[in-house]
Amino acid sequence: MKVLKFLLLLPIIALCIGCGSDNSANNALRFGTGGAGGMYLAYGNELSKLIQADGNFDALDVKMTAGSAANLRLLREKFLDLAIVQSDTLSNAINGRGVFATAGPGFGYAAVAGLYTEACQIVVSQHSNINEVGDLVGKKVSVGERESGVLQNAEQILMTHGLTFEMIEPEYLSFADAAVALENGQIDALFITAGAPTASIADLAEKKDIKILSIAPDIQNNMMKLYKGYTRCVIPANTYKNQTEDVQTVGVKAVLVANSDLAEDKVAFLTEFVLKNAKNLPHNATNDNLSVDYAVGDIPASFHAGAAKFYDTQGVKVNIYSGKSGENVKAAQD
């Protein structure tokens, strides 16, 4: 009986070891990203390689997660040291809205830098009869993984078009799994929020004729009025194979966030490193340069003291996280 109980506990023990360890053996910082086929994971892996090659900073232990909401929960629970999250999801977490309503206003993490613009991309087969969001009624649609920022974006885009999840057949798939499902005809459409080009969509475009739906300007206006964090976003023509026209959509900002307990000197180093190496890291094709102004602009949370220390050397003042829950303060520039 004792052996049986031990065997039943093994999955729980493995999870605790994998997610909750303090990495004291190698001082690696646990970095929450996203799923396979997305830019968060690609960004994390590339940043890890650059830091390792530099040799002046702790290694990064890149973790695959479900995405933004999961990353913020794991930061709050001290299972992550760093993570990338969507600005709109960060705003909801700070204010205790949406999926964070039960947990209450967020605490335990602070902003480091805005990294690039993530495009809300709605992908369908080129030969389908789906030409706008309204055509998704009754269709099988991947709306992102549970605890992902994509899930929130999909719901809000649908709602702004007068649709709900009850009017489609939602599937909760990762980027990579959604791309495979669309390729095989198992779903009719997929939502992905990520810097464009996104690997999973680019790979899909090589195997199947696809099109990306535009969002009408009046719908974009309504979304920006109703929900914080959205901005207009253009996916330039030829971003993907056989994409001959610009795609007009909305986007959010990808934000690097740190556990508030992370040492100031480490966060200051990382902030400077990310900005200096921006061209060598995956990003939206339209974000060629990462300026300090972009890094601190329209961030719906206060900044880690270490990040603030670096920005101060650049002549920019930002609001510093004080440790209180629900700090809903945007970065203030001098």
CSV table of C-alpha atoms in Angstrom, one decimal:
chain,number,residue,atom,x,y,z
A,1,MET,CA,0.0,0.0,0.0
A,2,LYS,CA,2.8,2.4,0.8
A,3,VAL,CA,4.4,1.7,-2.6
A,4,LEU,CA,1.1,2.4,-4.3
A,5,LYS,CA,0.7,5.7,-2.5
A,6,PHE,CA,4.3,6.7,-3.5
A,7,LEU,CA,3.6,5.9,-7.1
A,8,LEU,CA,0.5,8.0,-7.1
A,9,LEU,CA,2.4,10.9,-5.7
A,10,LEU,CA,5.2,10.7,-8.3
A,11,PRO,CA,3.5,13.1,-10.8
A,12,ILE,CA,3.0,15.7,-8.1
A,13,ILE,CA,6.6,15.3,-6.9
A,14,ALA,CA,7.9,15.7,-10.4
A,15,LEU,CA,5.8,18.8,-10.9
A,16,CYS,CA,7.1,20.4,-7.8
A,17,ILE,CA,10.7,19.7,-8.8
A,18,GLY,CA,10.2,21.1,-12.3
A,19,CYS,CA,8.3,24.2,-11.4
A,20,GLY,CA,9.1,25.1,-7.9
A,21,SER,CA,12.8,24.6,-7.5
A,22,ASP,CA,15.0,27.5,-6.7
A,23,ASN,CA,17.7,26.5,-9.2
A,24,SER,CA,20.3,27.1,-6.5
A,25,ALA,CA,22.6,24.6,-8.2
A,26,ASN,CA,23.2,26.8,-11.2
A,27,ASN,CA,21.6,30.1,-10.2
A,28,ALA,CA,19.5,29.9,-13.4
A,29,LEU,CA,16.6,32.3,-13.5
A,30,ARG,CA,13.3,30.7,-14.4
A,31,PHE,CA,11.9,32.4,-17.4
A,32,GLY,CA,8.3,31.9,-18.4
A,33,THR,CA,7.5,32.1,-22.1
A,34,GLY,CA,4.7,30.4,-24.0
A,35,GLY,CA,4.0,27.3,-26.1
A,36,ALA,CA,5.8,25.8,-29.1
A,37,GLY,CA,5.4,27.7,-32.4
A,38,GLY,CA,5.0,31.1,-30.6
A,39,MET,CA,7.4,34.1,-30.3
A,40,TYR,CA,7.6,34.1,-26.5
A,41,LEU,CA,9.4,30.7,-26.6
A,42,ALA,CA,11.6,31.8,-29.5
A,43,TYR,CA,12.5,35.0,-27.7
A,44,GLY,CA,13.3,33.2,-24.5
A,45,ASN,CA,15.5,30.6,-26.2
A,46,GLU,CA,17.4,33.3,-28.2
A,47,LEU,CA,17.9,35.5,-25.2
A,48,SER,CA,19.2,32.5,-23.2
A,49,LYS,CA,21.8,31.8,-25.9
A,50,LEU,CA,22.9,35.5,-26.1
A,51,ILE,CA,23.2,35.7,-22.3
A,52,GLN,CA,25.2,32.4,-22.2
A,53,ALA,CA,27.5,33.7,-24.9
A,54,ASP,CA,28.0,37.0,-23.0
A,55,GLY,CA,29.0,35.2,-19.8
A,56,ASN,CA,28.3,38.0,-17.5
A,57,PHE,CA,24.9,37.0,-16.2
A,58,ASP,CA,23.1,34.1,-14.7
A,59,ALA,CA,21.8,31.5,-17.1
A,60,LEU,CA,18.1,31.5,-18.1
A,61,ASP,CA,16.1,28.4,-17.5
A,62,VAL,CA,13.4,28.8,-20.2
A,63,LYS,CA,10.0,27.4,-19.3
A,64,MET,CA,7.2,26.6,-21.7
A,65,THR,CA,3.9,27.7,-20.4
A,66,ALA,CA,0.3,28.3,-21.5
A,67,GLY,CA,1.1,32.0,-21.9
A,68,SER,CA,0.5,35.4,-20.3
A,69,ALA,CA,-2.2,34.6,-17.7
A,70,ALA,CA,-0.3,31.5,-16.6
A,71,ASN,CA,3.0,33.4,-16.4
A,72,LEU,CA,1.5,36.1,-14.2
A,73,ARG,CA,0.0,33.5,-11.9
A,74,LEU,CA,3.4,31.6,-11.7
A,75,LEU,CA,5.2,34.9,-11.0
A,76,ARG,CA,2.8,35.6,-8.2
A,77,GLU,CA,3.3,32.1,-6.8
A,78,LYS,CA,7.1,32.5,-7.0
A,79,PHE,CA,7.5,29.7,-9.5
A,80,LEU,CA,9.1,32.1,-12.0
A,81,ASP,CA,11.7,34.8,-11.8
A,82,LEU,CA,10.9,36.4,-15.2
A,83,ALA,CA,8.3,36.1,-17.9
A,84,ILE,CA,6.9,37.7,-21.0
A,85,VAL,CA,3.2,38.7,-20.9
A,86,GLN,CA,0.7,40.7,-23.0
A,87,SER,CA,0.2,44.3,-21.9
A,88,ASP,CA,-3.6,43.9,-21.8
A,89,THR,CA,-3.4,40.7,-19.7
A,90,LEU,CA,-1.0,42.5,-17.4
A,91,SER,CA,-3.5,45.4,-17.0
A,92,ASN,CA,-6.2,42.9,-16.0
A,93,ALA,CA,-3.9,41.2,-13.5
A,94,ILE,CA,-2.9,44.4,-11.9
A,95,ASN,CA,-6.5,45.4,-11.5
A,96,GLY,CA,-7.9,42.0,-10.6
A,97,ARG,CA,-10.2,41.9,-13.7
A,98,GLY,CA,-11.4,39.0,-15.9
A,99,VAL,CA,-9.7,35.7,-15.1
A,100,PHE,CA,-7.9,37.5,-12.3
A,101,ALA,CA,-11.1,38.6,-10.5
A,102,THR,CA,-11.0,35.7,-8.0
A,103,ALA,CA,-7.3,36.2,-7.2
A,104,GLY,CA,-7.7,39.9,-6.8
A,105,PRO,CA,-5.3,42.7,-7.8
A,106,GLY,CA,-1.9,41.5,-8.7
A,107,PHE,CA,1.2,41.8,-6.7
A,108,GLY,CA,4.7,40.3,-6.5
A,109,TYR,CA,5.9,41.3,-10.0
A,110,ALA,CA,6.9,44.5,-11.8
A,111,ALA,CA,7.5,45.6,-15.3
A,112,VAL,CA,11.0,45.6,-16.9
A,113,ALA,CA,10.5,46.6,-20.5
A,114,GLY,CA,8.0,46.6,-23.4
A,115,LEU,CA,9.6,44.5,-26.1
A,116,TYR,CA,7.6,44.6,-29.3
A,117,THR,CA,4.1,44.7,-30.7
A,118,GLU,CA,2.1,41.5,-30.9
A,119,ALA,CA,-0.4,41.2,-33.7
A,120,CYS,CA,-3.8,39.6,-33.2
A,121,GLN,CA,-3.9,37.2,-36.1
A,122,ILE,CA,-6.9,35.2,-37.3
A,123,VAL,CA,-5.9,32.6,-39.8
A,124,VAL,CA,-8.2,30.5,-42.1
A,125,SER,CA,-7.8,28.4,-45.2
A,126,GLN,CA,-7.4,30.5,-48.4
A,127,HIS,CA,-10.1,28.4,-50.0
A,128,SER,CA,-12.7,28.7,-47.2
A,129,ASN,CA,-15.8,30.9,-47.3
A,130,ILE,CA,-14.5,32.8,-44.2
A,131,ASN,CA,-13.7,36.3,-45.2
A,132,GLU,CA,-14.4,38.2,-42.0
A,133,VAL,CA,-14.8,37.6,-38.3
A,134,GLY,CA,-18.6,37.4,-38.6
A,135,ASP,CA,-18.2,34.3,-40.9
A,136,LEU,CA,-16.9,32.3,-37.9
A,137,VAL,CA,-20.4,31.5,-36.6
A,138,GLY,CA,-20.8,27.8,-36.3
A,139,LYS,CA,-17.1,27.1,-37.2
A,140,LYS,CA,-14.5,25.2,-35.2
A,141,VAL,CA,-12.1,27.8,-34.0
A,142,SER,CA,-8.9,27.5,-31.9
A,143,VAL,CA,-9.1,30.4,-29.4
A,144,GLY,CA,-5.8,29.8,-27.7
A,145,GLU,CA,-4.8,27.7,-24.6
A,146,ARG,CA,-6.5,28.2,-21.3
A,147,GLU,CA,-4.6,30.8,-19.2
A,148,SER,CA,-3.3,32.4,-22.4
A,149,GLY,CA,-3.6,36.0,-23.4
A,150,VAL,CA,-4.8,34.8,-26.8
A,151,LEU,CA,-8.0,33.4,-25.2
A,152,GLN,CA,-8.9,36.9,-23.9
A,153,ASN,CA,-8.1,38.5,-27.3
A,154,ALA,CA,-10.2,36.0,-29.1
A,155,GLU,CA,-13.2,36.5,-26.8
A,156,GLN,CA,-12.9,40.3,-27.0
A,157,ILE,CA,-12.5,40.4,-30.8
A,158,LEU,CA,-15.6,38.1,-31.1
A,159,MET,CA,-17.6,40.2,-28.7
A,160,THR,CA,-16.8,43.4,-30.5
A,161,HIS,CA,-18.2,41.7,-33.6
A,162,GLY,CA,-21.3,40.7,-31.7
A,163,LEU,CA,-20.3,37.1,-31.3
A,164,THR,CA,-19.7,34.8,-28.3
A,165,PHE,CA,-18.0,31.5,-27.7
A,166,GLU,CA,-21.4,29.9,-27.7
A,167,MET,CA,-21.8,30.9,-31.4
A,168,ILE,CA,-18.7,29.0,-32.5
A,169,GLU,CA,-17.1,25.7,-31.6
A,170,PRO,CA,-14.1,26.7,-29.5
A,171,GLU,CA,-10.9,24.6,-29.3
A,172,TYR,CA,-8.3,25.4,-26.7
A,173,LEU,CA,-5.1,24.6,-28.6
A,174,SER,CA,-1.5,25.8,-28.5
A,175,PHE,CA,-0.1,27.6,-31.5
A,176,ALA,CA,1.6,24.5,-32.9
A,177,ASP,CA,-1.3,22.2,-32.3
A,178,ALA,CA,-3.7,24.8,-33.9
A,179,ALA,CA,-1.6,25.1,-37.0
A,180,VAL,CA,-1.5,21.3,-37.4
A,181,ALA,CA,-5.3,21.1,-36.9
A,182,LEU,CA,-6.0,23.8,-39.5
A,183,GLU,CA,-3.6,22.1,-41.9
A,184,ASN,CA,-5.5,18.8,-41.5
A,185,GLY,CA,-8.9,20.4,-41.7
A,186,GLN,CA,-9.8,19.6,-38.1
A,187,ILE,CA,-10.6,23.3,-37.4
A,188,ASP,CA,-11.7,26.1,-39.6
A,189,ALA,CA,-9.8,29.0,-38.0
A,190,LEU,CA,-7.3,29.9,-35.4
A,191,PHE,CA,-6.5,32.9,-33.2
A,192,ILE,CA,-2.8,33.7,-32.5
A,193,THR,CA,-1.5,36.8,-30.8
A,194,ALA,CA,2.2,37.1,-31.4
A,195,GLY,CA,4.9,39.1,-33.1
A,196,ALA,CA,4.6,38.7,-36.9
A,197,PRO,CA,6.0,36.6,-38.6
A,198,THR,CA,5.0,33.9,-36.1
A,199,ALA,CA,6.8,30.6,-36.7
A,200,SER,CA,3.7,28.4,-36.5
A,201,ILE,CA,1.9,30.5,-39.0
A,202,ALA,CA,4.9,30.8,-41.3
A,203,ASP,CA,5.4,27.0,-41.2
A,204,LEU,CA,1.7,26.5,-41.9
A,205,ALA,CA,1.8,28.9,-44.9
A,206,GLU,CA,4.5,26.7,-46.5
A,207,LYS,CA,2.2,23.7,-46.3
A,208,LYS,CA,-1.3,25.2,-46.9
A,209,ASP,CA,-2.7,28.2,-48.7
A,210,ILE,CA,-4.0,30.5,-45.9
A,211,LYS,CA,-5.3,34.0,-45.4
A,212,ILE,CA,-5.3,36.3,-42.4
A,213,LEU,CA,-8.5,38.2,-41.7
A,214,SER,CA,-8.4,42.0,-41.3
A,215,ILE,CA,-10.4,43.8,-38.7
A,216,ALA,CA,-12.4,46.8,-39.9
A,217,PRO,CA,-11.3,50.2,-38.7
A,218,ASP,CA,-14.5,50.9,-36.9
A,219,ILE,CA,-14.2,47.6,-35.0
A,220,GLN,CA,-10.6,48.5,-34.2
A,221,ASN,CA,-11.8,51.9,-32.8
A,222,ASN,CA,-14.4,50.1,-30.6
A,223,MET,CA,-11.9,47.6,-29.3
A,224,MET,CA,-9.5,50.4,-28.3
A,225,LYS,CA,-12.3,52.2,-26.5
A,226,LEU,CA,-13.7,49.2,-24.7
A,227,TYR,CA,-10.5,47.4,-23.7
A,228,LYS,CA,-7.2,48.8,-22.5
A,229,GLY,CA,-3.9,47.8,-24.1
A,230,TYR,CA,-4.9,47.6,-27.8
A,231,THR,CA,-3.4,49.5,-30.6
A,232,ARG,CA,-3.7,49.5,-34.4
A,233,CYS,CA,-1.4,47.0,-36.0
A,234,VAL,CA,-0.5,46.3,-39.6
A,235,ILE,CA,1.0,43.0,-40.8
A,236,PRO,CA,2.8,44.1,-43.9
A,237,ALA,CA,2.3,42.3,-47.2
A,238,ASN,CA,4.6,39.4,-47.8
A,239,THR,CA,5.1,38.7,-44.1
A,240,TYR,CA,3.9,35.2,-44.9
A,241,LYS,CA,4.0,33.2,-48.1
A,242,ASN,CA,1.4,34.3,-50.7
A,243,GLN,CA,0.2,37.2,-48.4
A,244,THR,CA,-0.1,39.9,-51.1
A,245,GLU,CA,-1.8,42.6,-49.1
A,246,ASP,CA,-1.3,44.3,-45.8
A,247,VAL,CA,-3.5,42.9,-43.0
A,248,GLN,CA,-5.2,45.5,-40.8
A,249,THR,CA,-5.7,44.3,-37.2
A,250,VAL,CA,-5.1,45.2,-33.6
A,251,GLY,CA,-2.2,44.4,-31.4
A,252,VAL,CA,-0.9,44.5,-27.8
A,253,LYS,CA,2.6,45.0,-26.4
A,254,ALA,CA,4.7,42.1,-25.2
A,255,VAL,CA,6.1,43.1,-21.8
A,256,LEU,CA,9.1,41.6,-19.9
A,257,VAL,CA,8.1,41.3,-16.2
A,258,ALA,CA,10.2,40.3,-13.2
A,259,ASN,CA,9.4,38.9,-9.8
A,260,SER,CA,9.6,41.8,-7.4
A,261,ASP,CA,12.1,39.8,-5.2
A,262,LEU,CA,14.6,39.5,-8.0
A,263,ALA,CA,17.8,41.4,-7.2
A,264,GLU,CA,18.0,45.0,-8.5
A,265,ASP,CA,21.5,44.6,-10.1
A,266,LYS,CA,20.3,41.5,-12.0
A,267,VAL,CA,17.2,43.3,-13.4
A,268,ALA,CA,19.2,46.4,-14.2
A,269,PHE,CA,21.7,44.3,-16.2
A,270,LEU,CA,19.0,42.4,-18.0
A,271,THR,CA,17.1,45.6,-18.9
A,272,GLU,CA,20.2,47.1,-20.5
A,273,PHE,CA,21.1,43.8,-22.2
A,274,VAL,CA,17.6,43.4,-23.8
A,275,LEU,CA,17.6,46.9,-25.2
A,276,LYS,CA,21.1,46.7,-26.6
A,277,ASN,CA,20.5,43.3,-28.2
A,278,ALA,CA,17.0,44.0,-29.5
A,279,LYS,CA,17.9,43.6,-33.1
A,280,ASN,CA,19.2,40.1,-32.4
A,281,LEU,CA,16.1,38.9,-30.7
A,282,PRO,CA,12.8,37.8,-32.3
A,283,HIS,CA,10.3,40.6,-32.6
A,284,ASN,CA,7.5,42.0,-34.8
A,285,ALA,CA,8.8,42.7,-38.2
A,286,THR,CA,7.7,46.4,-37.8
A,287,ASN,CA,9.7,46.8,-34.5
A,288,ASP,CA,13.2,47.0,-35.9
A,289,ASN,CA,14.5,49.1,-33.0
A,290,LEU,CA,13.7,49.0,-29.3
A,291,SER,CA,14.0,52.5,-27.9
A,292,VAL,CA,13.8,53.5,-24.2
A,293,ASP,CA,10.6,55.4,-25.0
A,294,TYR,CA,9.0,52.3,-26.5
A,295,ALA,CA,10.2,50.2,-23.6
A,296,VAL,CA,8.5,52.3,-20.9
A,297,GLY,CA,5.6,53.7,-22.9
A,298,ASP,CA,2.0,52.5,-22.3
A,299,ILE,CA,3.0,49.9,-19.7
A,300,PRO,CA,0.0,49.4,-17.3
A,301,ALA,CA,2.2,48.6,-14.3
A,302,SER,CA,4.9,50.1,-12.2
A,303,PHE,CA,8.5,49.1,-12.8
A,304,HIS,CA,11.0,47.0,-11.0
A,305,ALA,CA,13.5,49.1,-9.1
A,306,GLY,CA,16.4,47.5,-11.1
A,307,ALA,CA,14.8,48.5,-14.4
A,308,ALA,CA,14.2,52.0,-13.0
A,309,LYS,CA,17.9,52.2,-12.1
A,310,PHE,CA,18.9,51.6,-15.7
A,311,TYR,CA,16.3,54.0,-17.2
A,312,ASP,CA,17.5,56.7,-14.8
A,313,THR,CA,20.9,56.4,-16.5
A,314,GLN,CA,19.1,57.2,-19.8
A,315,GLY,CA,17.5,60.3,-18.3
A,316,VAL,CA,14.0,58.6,-18.0
A,317,LYS,CA,12.1,58.4,-14.7
A,318,VAL,CA,9.5,55.7,-14.2
A,319,ASN,CA,7.2,54.8,-11.3
A,320,ILE,CA,8.8,52.1,-9.1
A,321,TYR,CA,6.8,49.1,-7.7
A,322,SER,CA,6.4,49.6,-4.0
A,323,GLY,CA,5.2,46.1,-3.1
A,324,LYS,CA,1.6,47.0,-2.8
A,325,SER,CA,-1.1,44.9,-4.6
A,326,GLY,CA,-3.1,46.5,-7.4
A,327,GLU,CA,-0.6,49.2,-8.4
A,328,ASN,CA,-2.3,50.5,-11.5
A,329,VAL,CA,0.3,53.1,-12.4
A,330,LYS,CA,1.6,53.7,-15.9
A,331,ALA,CA,5.2,54.5,-16.5
A,332,ALA,CA,5.8,58.2,-16.1
A,333,GLN,CA,8.5,59.8,-18.2
A,334,ASP,CA,10.3,63.1,-17.5
